[in-house]
mmCIF file of C-alpha atoms and ligand atoms in Angstrom:
data_model
loop_
_atom_site.group_PDB
_atom_site.id
_atom_site.type_symbol
_atom_site.label_atom_id
_atom_site.label_comp_id
_atom_site.label_asym_id
_atom_site.label_seq_id
_atom_site.Cartn_x
_atom_site.Cartn_y
_atom_site.Cartn_z
ATOM 1 C CA UNK U 238 159.643 120.717 49.776
ATOM 2 C CA UNK U 239 160.158 117.001 48.827
ATOM 3 C CA UNK U 240 163.029 116.710 51.326
ATOM 4 C CA UNK U 241 160.940 118.397 54.038
ATOM 5 C CA UNK U 242 158.201 115.843 53.367
ATOM 6 C CA UNK U 243 160.374 112.829 53.776
ATOM 7 C CA UNK U 244 161.481 114.377 57.133
ATOM 8 C CA UNK U 245 157.972 114.754 58.294
ATOM 9 C CA UNK U 246 157.208 111.191 57.376
ATOM 10 C CA UNK U 247 160.254 109.991 59.238
ATOM 11 C CA UNK U 248 159.205 111.960 62.381
ATOM 12 C CA UNK U 249 155.685 110.453 62.072
ATOM 13 C CA UNK U 250 157.277 106.954 61.917
ATOM 14 C CA UNK U 251 159.231 107.693 64.808
ATOM 15 C CA UNK U 252 156.242 109.050 66.860
ATOM 16 C CA UNK U 253 154.563 105.743 66.016
ATOM 17 C CA UNK U 254 157.466 103.655 67.372
ATOM 18 C CA UNK U 255 157.652 105.607 70.528
ATOM 19 C CA UNK U 256 153.922 105.223 71.053
ATOM 20 C CA UNK U 257 154.111 101.542 70.871
ATOM 21 C CA UNK U 258 157.109 101.561 73.258
ATOM 22 C CA UNK U 259 155.193 103.513 75.694
ATOM 23 C CA UNK U 260 152.025 101.720 75.193
ATOM 24 C CA UNK U 261 153.676 98.432 76.264
ATOM 25 C CA UNK U 262 154.648 100.080 79.498
ATOM 26 C CA UNK U 263 151.288 101.423 80.352
ATOM 27 C CA UNK U 264 150.007 99.244 83.312
ATOM 28 C CA UNK U 265 146.714 100.915 83.989
ATOM 29 C CA UNK U 266 144.025 103.197 82.783
ATOM 30 C CA UNK U 267 145.776 106.334 84.064
ATOM 31 C CA UNK U 268 149.022 105.422 82.057
ATOM 32 C CA UNK U 269 146.890 104.897 78.973
ATOM 33 C CA UNK U 270 145.250 108.276 79.416
ATOM 34 C CA UNK U 271 148.837 109.843 79.719
ATOM 35 C CA UNK U 272 149.846 107.965 76.534
ATOM 36 C CA UNK U 273 146.716 109.265 74.618
ATOM 37 C CA UNK U 274 147.375 112.803 75.574
ATOM 38 C CA UNK U 275 151.000 112.589 74.688
ATOM 39 C CA UNK U 276 150.316 111.028 71.188
ATOM 40 C CA UNK U 277 146.894 111.738 70.264
ATOM 41 C CA UNK U 278 146.070 114.942 72.186
ATOM 42 C CA UNK U 279 145.544 118.362 70.842
ATOM 43 C CA UNK U 280 149.176 119.429 71.575
ATOM 44 C CA UNK U 281 150.747 116.137 70.427
ATOM 45 C CA UNK U 282 153.449 116.208 67.447
ATOM 46 C CA UNK U 283 150.817 114.423 65.348
ATOM 47 C CA UNK U 284 148.349 117.111 65.786
ATOM 48 C CA UNK U 285 150.878 119.527 64.626
ATOM 49 C CA UNK U 286 151.659 117.798 61.616
ATOM 50 C CA UNK U 287 148.179 117.951 60.738
ATOM 51 C CA UNK U 288 148.605 121.661 60.610
ATOM 52 C CA UNK U 289 151.358 121.309 58.205
ATOM 53 C CA UNK U 290 149.070 119.855 55.500
ATOM 54 C CA UNK U 291 147.974 123.127 53.948
ATOM 55 C CA UNK U 292 151.518 124.359 53.907
ATOM 56 C CA UNK U 293 153.114 121.549 51.878
ATOM 57 C CA UNK U 294 153.257 121.507 48.075
ATOM 58 C CA UNK U 295 149.750 120.690 46.702
ATOM 59 C CA UNK U 296 150.918 117.397 45.040
ATOM 60 C CA UNK U 297 152.212 116.212 48.447
ATOM 61 C CA UNK U 298 149.087 117.041 50.461
ATOM 62 C CA UNK U 299 147.377 113.790 49.710
ATOM 63 C CA UNK U 300 150.232 111.725 50.939
ATOM 64 C CA UNK U 301 150.680 113.433 54.000
ATOM 65 C CA UNK U 302 147.125 113.637 55.072
ATOM 66 C CA UNK U 303 146.523 109.902 54.077
ATOM 67 C CA UNK U 304 149.659 108.980 56.244
ATOM 68 C CA UNK U 305 148.492 111.069 59.198
ATOM 69 C CA UNK U 306 144.939 109.846 59.135
ATOM 70 C CA UNK U 307 146.087 106.089 58.939
ATOM 71 C CA UNK U 308 148.463 106.638 61.803
ATOM 72 C CA UNK U 309 145.931 108.265 63.885
ATOM 73 C CA UNK U 310 143.405 105.630 63.414
ATOM 74 C CA UNK U 311 145.880 102.929 64.038
ATOM 75 C CA UNK U 312 147.111 104.352 67.293
ATOM 76 C CA UNK U 313 143.620 105.112 68.398
ATOM 77 C CA UNK U 314 142.636 101.462 67.811
ATOM 78 C CA UNK U 315 145.902 100.072 69.386
ATOM 79 C CA UNK U 316 145.155 102.164 72.483
ATOM 80 C CA UNK U 317 141.551 101.008 72.829
ATOM 81 C CA UNK U 318 142.665 97.371 72.325
ATOM 82 C CA UNK U 319 145.195 97.822 75.247
ATOM 83 C CA UNK U 320 142.446 99.382 77.549
ATOM 84 C CA UNK U 321 140.375 96.370 76.945
ATOM 85 C CA UNK U 322 143.140 94.069 77.832
ATOM 86 C CA UNK U 323 143.989 95.833 80.887
ATOM 87 C CA UNK U 324 140.216 95.892 82.087
ATOM 88 C CA UNK U 325 140.032 92.091 81.255
ATOM 89 C CA UNK U 326 142.978 91.405 83.337
ATOM 90 C CA UNK U 327 141.429 93.286 86.172
ATOM 91 C CA UNK U 328 138.285 91.584 85.730
ATOM 92 C CA UNK U 329 135.567 92.499 88.481
ATOM 93 C CA UNK U 330 135.870 88.848 89.973
ATOM 94 C CA UNK U 331 139.417 89.339 90.836
ATOM 95 C CA UNK U 332 138.588 92.768 92.728
ATOM 96 C CA UNK U 333 135.785 91.451 94.671
ATOM 97 C CA UNK U 334 136.777 90.461 98.151
ATOM 98 C CA UNK U 335 134.397 87.583 99.064
ATOM 99 C CA UNK U 336 135.375 87.710 102.819
ATOM 100 C CA UNK U 337 133.761 91.034 103.301
ATOM 101 C CA UNK U 338 130.288 91.039 104.971
ATOM 102 C CA UNK U 339 127.488 91.640 102.346
ATOM 103 C CA UNK U 340 125.063 94.379 102.311
ATOM 104 C CA UNK U 341 121.880 92.775 103.594
ATOM 105 C CA UNK U 342 118.662 94.474 102.316
ATOM 106 C CA UNK U 343 116.563 95.970 104.908
ATOM 107 C CA UNK U 344 113.616 93.812 105.726
ATOM 108 C CA UNK U 345 110.461 95.499 107.362
ATOM 109 C CA UNK U 346 108.367 93.891 109.886
ATOM 110 C CA UNK U 347 104.799 93.929 110.879
ATOM 111 C CA UNK U 348 104.219 96.447 113.760
ATOM 112 C CA UNK U 349 103.770 94.807 117.224
ATOM 113 C CA UNK U 350 100.411 96.321 117.613
ATOM 114 C CA UNK U 351 99.195 94.663 114.397
ATOM 115 C CA UNK U 352 100.995 91.350 115.275
ATOM 116 C CA UNK U 353 98.925 91.373 118.518
ATOM 117 C CA UNK U 354 95.809 92.259 116.457
ATOM 118 C CA UNK U 355 96.662 89.325 114.065
ATOM 119 C CA UNK U 356 96.948 86.929 117.112
ATOM 120 C CA UNK U 357 93.568 88.136 118.592
ATOM 121 C CA UNK U 358 91.928 87.578 115.153
ATOM 122 C CA UNK U 359 93.237 84.243 114.698
ATOM 123 C CA UNK U 360 92.096 83.012 118.170
ATOM 124 C CA UNK U 361 88.435 84.421 117.398
ATOM 125 C CA UNK U 362 88.475 83.002 113.890
ATOM 126 C CA UNK U 363 89.078 79.580 115.613
ATOM 127 C CA UNK U 364 85.962 80.212 117.817
ATOM 128 C CA UNK U 365 83.695 80.975 114.672
ATOM 129 C CA UNK U 366 83.848 84.680 114.864
ATOM 130 C CA UNK U 367 83.709 86.664 111.713
ATOM 131 C CA UNK U 368 85.618 89.964 111.339
ATOM 132 C CA UNK U 369 83.666 93.222 110.611
ATOM 133 C CA UNK U 370 84.673 96.770 109.960
ATOM 134 C CA UNK U 371 83.460 100.218 110.391
ATOM 135 C CA UNK U 372 84.536 103.750 109.579
ATOM 136 C CA UNK U 373 86.900 105.693 111.792
ATOM 137 C CA UNK U 374 85.017 108.821 111.039
ATOM 138 C CA UNK U 375 81.803 107.946 112.659
ATOM 139 C CA UNK U 376 78.525 109.737 113.004
ATOM 140 C CA UNK U 377 77.044 110.678 116.278
ATOM 141 C CA UNK U 378 74.275 108.239 115.928
ATOM 142 C CA UNK U 379 76.442 105.094 115.667
ATOM 143 C CA UNK U 380 79.056 106.303 117.940
ATOM 144 C CA UNK U 381 76.748 107.245 120.911
ATOM 145 C CA UNK U 382 73.102 107.484 120.345
ATOM 146 C CA UNK U 383 72.278 104.017 119.023
ATOM 147 C CA UNK U 384 74.518 102.669 121.858
ATOM 148 C CA UNK U 385 71.947 104.108 124.410
ATOM 149 C CA UNK U 386 74.295 107.040 124.999
ATOM 150 C CA UNK U 387 71.808 110.131 125.201
ATOM 151 C CA UNK U 388 73.069 113.553 124.107
ATOM 152 C CA UNK U 389 73.835 114.740 127.888
ATOM 153 C CA UNK U 390 75.868 111.704 128.559
ATOM 154 C CA UNK U 391 79.295 112.544 130.213
ATOM 155 C CA UNK U 392 81.301 110.341 127.667
ATOM 156 C CA UNK U 393 80.204 112.779 124.920
ATOM 157 C CA UNK U 394 82.250 115.380 126.827
ATOM 158 C CA UNK U 395 84.417 117.589 124.501
ATOM 159 C CA UNK U 396 87.346 116.791 126.719
ATOM 160 C CA UNK U 397 87.646 113.210 125.536
ATOM 161 C CA UNK U 398 86.163 113.231 121.809
ATOM 162 C CA UNK U 399 87.512 114.751 118.591
ATOM 163 C CA UNK U 400 84.370 116.173 116.894
ATOM 164 C CA UNK U 401 84.388 117.051 113.179
ATOM 165 C CA UNK U 402 82.066 119.258 111.346
ATOM 166 C CA UNK U 403 78.449 118.430 111.519
ATOM 167 C CA UNK U 404 77.291 115.292 113.225
ATOM 168 C CA UNK U 405 80.807 113.357 112.590
ATOM 169 C CA UNK U 406 83.608 112.607 115.098
ATOM 170 C CA UNK U 407 86.566 110.360 115.149
ATOM 171 C CA UNK U 408 85.146 107.194 116.780
ATOM 172 C CA UNK U 409 85.961 106.886 120.595
ATOM 173 C CA UNK U 410 85.675 103.034 120.507
ATOM 174 C CA UNK U 411 84.832 100.200 118.149
ATOM 175 C CA UNK U 412 81.285 99.599 119.669
ATOM 176 C CA UNK U 413 79.483 101.459 116.643
ATOM 177 C CA UNK U 414 80.518 98.541 114.570
ATOM 178 C CA UNK U 415 78.169 96.486 116.709
ATOM 179 C CA UNK U 416 75.339 98.775 115.580
ATOM 180 C CA UNK U 417 76.389 98.728 111.876
ATOM 181 C CA UNK U 418 76.712 95.077 111.928
ATOM 182 C CA UNK U 419 73.181 94.513 113.480
ATOM 183 C CA UNK U 420 71.728 96.964 110.867
ATOM 184 C CA UNK U 421 73.197 94.763 108.142
ATOM 185 C CA UNK U 422 72.469 91.289 109.402
ATOM 186 C CA UNK U 423 69.815 89.372 111.211
ATOM 187 C CA UNK U 424 70.886 87.011 114.080
ATOM 188 C CA UNK U 425 72.759 84.734 114.699
ATOM 189 C CA UNK U 426 75.723 87.116 114.867
ATOM 190 C CA UNK U 427 79.188 86.295 116.117
ATOM 191 C CA UNK U 428 81.641 88.812 115.138
ATOM 192 C CA UNK U 429 84.771 90.803 116.187
ATOM 193 C CA UNK U 430 85.626 94.261 114.918
ATOM 194 C CA UNK U 431 89.310 95.323 115.129
ATOM 195 C CA UNK U 432 90.086 98.886 114.379
ATOM 196 C CA UNK U 433 91.714 102.328 115.396
ATOM 197 C CA UNK U 434 89.916 104.620 117.791
ATOM 198 C CA UNK U 435 90.579 108.149 118.872
ATOM 199 C CA UNK U 436 90.087 110.015 122.270
ATOM 200 C CA UNK U 437 91.244 113.377 123.467
ATOM 201 C CA UNK U 438 93.758 111.869 125.962
ATOM 202 C CA UNK U 439 97.021 113.218 126.998
ATOM 203 C CA UNK U 440 99.801 110.736 126.140
ATOM 204 C CA UNK U 441 101.404 109.006 128.981
ATOM 205 C CA UNK U 442 102.507 105.454 129.720
ATOM 206 C CA UNK U 443 99.166 103.973 129.397
ATOM 207 C CA UNK U 444 97.297 106.433 127.294
ATOM 208 C CA UNK U 445 97.452 107.491 123.555
ATOM 209 C CA UNK U 446 94.949 109.688 121.527
ATOM 210 C CA UNK U 447 95.108 107.016 118.887
ATOM 211 C CA UNK U 448 94.743 103.512 119.907
ATOM 212 C CA UNK U 449 93.359 100.065 118.780
ATOM 213 C CA UNK U 450 90.424 98.041 120.022
ATOM 214 C CA UNK U 451 88.794 94.729 119.104
ATOM 215 C CA UNK U 452 84.974 94.619 119.685
ATOM 216 C CA UNK U 453 83.292 91.485 120.155
ATOM 217 C CA UNK U 454 79.459 90.738 119.610
ATOM 218 C CA UNK U 455 77.314 87.687 119.742
ATOM 219 C CA UNK U 456 73.619 87.678 119.328
ATOM 220 C CA UNK U 457 71.320 84.741 119.190
ATOM 221 C CA UNK U 458 68.415 83.105 120.890
ATOM 222 C CA UNK U 459 69.492 81.946 124.461
ATOM 223 C CA UNK U 460 72.957 83.586 124.787
ATOM 224 C CA UNK U 461 73.975 84.145 128.308
ATOM 225 C CA UNK U 462 76.605 85.682 130.388
ATOM 226 C CA UNK U 463 78.042 82.167 130.861
ATOM 227 C CA UNK U 464 78.829 82.190 127.085
ATOM 228 C CA UNK U 465 80.612 85.521 127.529
ATOM 229 C CA UNK U 466 82.694 84.243 130.306
ATOM 230 C CA UNK U 467 83.498 80.941 128.418
ATOM 231 C CA UNK U 468 84.707 83.057 125.254
ATOM 232 C CA UNK U 469 86.898 85.349 127.355
ATOM 233 C CA UNK U 470 88.444 82.628 129.294
ATOM 234 C CA UNK U 471 89.094 80.557 126.202
ATOM 235 C CA UNK U 472 90.568 83.688 124.524
ATOM 236 C CA UNK U 473 92.845 84.598 127.639
ATOM 237 C CA UNK U 474 94.121 80.893 127.879
ATOM 238 C CA UNK U 475 94.856 80.599 124.125
ATOM 239 C CA UNK U 476 96.699 84.014 124.320
ATOM 240 C CA UNK U 477 98.681 83.835 127.430
ATOM 241 C CA UNK U 478 98.601 79.973 128.425
ATOM 242 C CA UNK U 479 96.558 77.639 130.614
ATOM 243 C CA UNK U 480 97.522 79.282 133.848
ATOM 244 C CA UNK U 481 95.827 82.564 133.154
ATOM 245 C CA UNK U 482 92.591 83.134 135.263
ATOM 246 C CA UNK U 483 89.934 85.649 134.421
ATOM 247 C CA UNK U 484 87.622 87.805 136.744
ATOM 248 C CA UNK U 485 84.611 90.072 136.030
ATOM 249 C CA UNK U 486 83.822 93.164 138.205
ATOM 250 C CA UNK U 487 80.445 94.871 138.100
ATOM 251 C CA UNK U 488 80.644 98.041 136.117
ATOM 252 C CA UNK U 489 78.477 100.200 133.959
ATOM 253 C CA UNK U 490 78.056 100.822 130.291
ATOM 254 C CA UNK U 491 75.001 102.629 128.688
ATOM 255 C CA UNK U 492 74.801 99.699 126.024
ATOM 256 C CA UNK U 493 75.265 96.620 128.137
ATOM 257 C CA UNK U 494 73.199 95.257 131.140
ATOM 258 C CA UNK U 495 74.494 94.081 133.131
ATOM 259 C CA UNK U 496 78.059 95.411 132.577
ATOM 260 C CA UNK U 497 81.323 94.495 133.786
ATOM 261 C CA UNK U 498 85.079 95.004 133.533
ATOM 262 C CA UNK U 499 87.086 92.018 132.954
ATOM 263 C CA UNK U 500 90.597 91.370 134.130
ATOM 264 C CA UNK U 501 93.333 88.621 133.445
ATOM 265 C CA UNK U 502 95.538 87.374 136.249
ATOM 266 C CA UNK U 503 99.036 88.906 135.962
ATOM 267 C CA UNK U 504 101.313 86.763 133.866
ATOM 268 C CA UNK U 505 104.321 88.630 134.962
ATOM 269 C CA UNK U 506 104.035 87.632 138.595
ATOM 270 C CA UNK U 507 101.471 84.618 138.287
ATOM 271 C CA UNK U 508 99.014 86.769 140.337
ATOM 272 C CA UNK U 509 101.244 87.245 143.345
ATOM 273 C CA UNK U 510 101.503 91.021 142.754
ATOM 274 C CA UNK U 511 104.238 92.995 141.024
ATOM 275 C CA UNK U 512 105.121 96.395 139.383
ATOM 276 C CA UNK U 513 103.168 95.474 136.162
ATOM 277 C CA UNK U 514 99.860 94.825 137.991
ATOM 278 C CA UNK U 515 100.685 97.403 140.720
ATOM 279 C CA UNK U 516 100.633 94.781 143.278
ATOM 280 C CA UNK U 517 96.981 93.582 142.688
ATOM 281 C CA UNK U 518 97.785 90.474 140.753
ATOM 282 C CA UNK U 519 95.324 91.435 138.065
ATOM 283 C CA UNK U 520 95.521 93.249 134.910
ATOM 284 C CA UNK U 521 92.477 95.255 133.478
ATOM 285 C CA UNK U 522 91.593 94.310 129.850
ATOM 286 C CA UNK U 523 88.371 96.294 129.049
ATOM 287 C CA UNK U 524 84.567 96.113 129.414
ATOM 288 C CA UNK U 525 81.889 93.735 128.666
ATOM 289 C CA UNK U 526 78.289 92.753 129.261
ATOM 290 C CA UNK U 527 75.040 91.626 127.922
ATOM 291 C CA UNK U 528 73.631 93.805 125.056
ATOM 292 C CA UNK U 529 71.151 96.345 126.428
ATOM 293 C CA UNK U 530 67.559 95.603 125.131
ATOM 294 C CA UNK U 531 67.429 99.288 124.213
ATOM 295 C CA UNK U 532 70.368 98.755 121.701
ATOM 296 C CA UNK U 533 68.245 96.035 120.171
ATOM 297 C CA UNK U 534 65.433 98.421 119.814
ATOM 298 C CA UNK U 535 67.597 100.956 117.979
ATOM 299 C CA UNK U 536 68.610 98.326 115.328
ATOM 300 C CA UNK U 537 65.186 96.464 115.078
ATOM 301 C CA UNK U 538 66.063 93.404 116.739
ATOM 302 C CA UNK U 539 63.318 91.784 119.104
ATOM 303 C CA UNK U 540 64.705 91.853 122.656
ATOM 304 C CA UNK U 541 62.023 89.390 123.777
ATOM 305 C CA UNK U 542 63.637 86.725 121.358
ATOM 306 C CA UNK U 543 67.256 87.572 121.173
ATOM 307 C CA UNK U 544 70.003 88.210 123.839
ATOM 308 C CA UNK U 545 73.670 88.837 123.203
ATOM 309 C CA UNK U 546 76.889 89.581 124.943
ATOM 310 C CA UNK U 547 79.577 92.362 123.716
ATOM 311 C CA UNK U 548 83.055 92.984 124.909
ATOM 312 C CA UNK U 549 85.789 95.191 124.004
ATOM 313 C CA UNK U 550 89.659 95.026 124.420
ATOM 314 C CA UNK U 551 92.593 97.407 124.027
ATOM 315 C CA UNK U 552 95.026 96.011 121.524
ATOM 316 C CA UNK U 553 97.982 98.089 122.732
ATOM 317 C CA UNK U 554 97.245 96.812 126.295
ATOM 318 C CA UNK U 555 97.380 93.265 124.961
ATOM 319 C CA UNK U 556 100.613 93.968 122.970
ATOM 320 C CA UNK U 557 102.177 95.316 126.095
ATOM 321 C CA UNK U 558 101.604 92.286 127.921
ATOM 322 C CA UNK U 559 102.564 89.853 125.083
ATOM 323 C CA UNK U 560 105.759 91.709 124.541
ATOM 324 C CA UNK U 561 106.290 93.048 128.036
ATOM 325 C CA UNK U 562 106.580 96.774 127.052
ATOM 326 C CA UNK U 563 105.916 99.126 129.917
ATOM 327 C CA UNK U 564 105.049 102.351 127.857
ATOM 328 C CA UNK U 565 102.543 102.719 125.177
ATOM 329 C CA UNK U 566 104.323 105.496 123.660
ATOM 330 C CA UNK U 567 107.124 103.265 122.473
ATOM 331 C CA UNK U 568 104.606 101.857 119.897
ATOM 332 C CA UNK U 569 104.257 105.244 118.235
ATOM 333 C CA UNK U 570 107.733 106.661 118.428
ATOM 334 C CA UNK U 571 108.635 104.688 115.328
ATOM 335 C CA UNK U 572 112.173 103.803 116.602
ATOM 336 C CA UNK U 573 113.375 101.207 114.280
ATOM 337 C CA UNK U 574 115.530 99.748 117.100
ATOM 338 C CA UNK U 575 112.507 99.198 119.126
ATOM 339 C CA UNK U 576 110.337 97.842 116.446
ATOM 340 C CA UNK U 577 112.855 95.459 115.049
ATOM 341 C CA UNK U 578 112.712 93.479 118.379
ATOM 342 C CA UNK U 579 109.332 91.862 117.702
HETATM 343 N N1 LIG N 731 83.375 100.288 124.161
HETATM 344 C C1 LIG N 731 83.758 100.203 125.559
HETATM 345 C C2 LIG N 731 84.845 101.192 125.839
HETATM 346 O O1 LIG N 731 85.655 101.589 124.969
HETATM 347 C C3 LIG N 731 84.132 98.816 125.990
HETATM 348 C C4 LIG N 731 82.971 97.854 125.850
HETATM 349 C C5 LIG N 731 82.780 97.039 124.505
HETATM 350 C C6 LIG N 731 82.023 97.749 126.980
HETATM 351 C C7 LIG N 731 81.581 96.274 124.608
HETATM 352 C C8 LIG N 731 81.036 96.872 126.833
HETATM 353 C C9 LIG N 731 80.874 95.980 125.714
HETATM 354 O O2 LIG N 731 85.353 101.392 127.075
#
């Protein structure tokens, strides 16, 4: 048996030599794995020598076992050391190609309709208006009745209004915020109310069942239609430049008297007439007028003492003019290629 042990120890020593020779040759992680499998794997000679331990003479077992354990620990450590050397040599900074274009993080943008809304707000802040808000789920009283729209009025028609259970509906305009503001405060009032509105409209190039308006309301003693015109004209010029002209056409709204529609001269053609203004030279913005005394009575203001003007505007329409967009649906398709342009 003693001779056999000497022979085994010689073989272990030889394995150890060969291991170091191959280790020196290993140039990358894959080579290292091959060396590990060949010398330390389950089928490697070393593992087989472990199997011999119980078979050698009892007094020789200790030496064989100790030698094997030491060699195995030594080779494992050498392998690990070499692995670290190799990965240090291939440090990441040497593998990065700094000439490649980077991965830019995706940066979102404010939606063009909200950008238009911000610009509108900014201009009215500058003229001393406050900003008020009202609910999108509105009650019949604020959306219609207190605005002097009686129950049989055509604008309550199921065709253009989303009704909810009970007396509620999705507000069809921002005008109910006029009522809510007057219920809350006494004059003087000078406010705008930006917000989302809903109508049962079939989508086309200029209609969307969800859209945005900015309402305006000014109430005080001695407020006149001239104040309304002055504010609308100042707004138009701040938004589109000094060349823009405004015009008012007689119209009707139950909550204003007299009522008007107001237009801006077409900034695409300067008023000469083009495709955008359909040859008229004018672009319709929205309605306006002097607050009807009946509305003041609903909110408990004295119509003998106070007068006021109100106006609306479609934010999408303004955004279409600001950004020269010819189809309102583009704002809601959420195509990032479109939205990123603004
Ligand atoms: N609320 C009206 C509409 O949506 C616009 C309007 C606002 C008219 C204020 C007069 C005064 O058409």
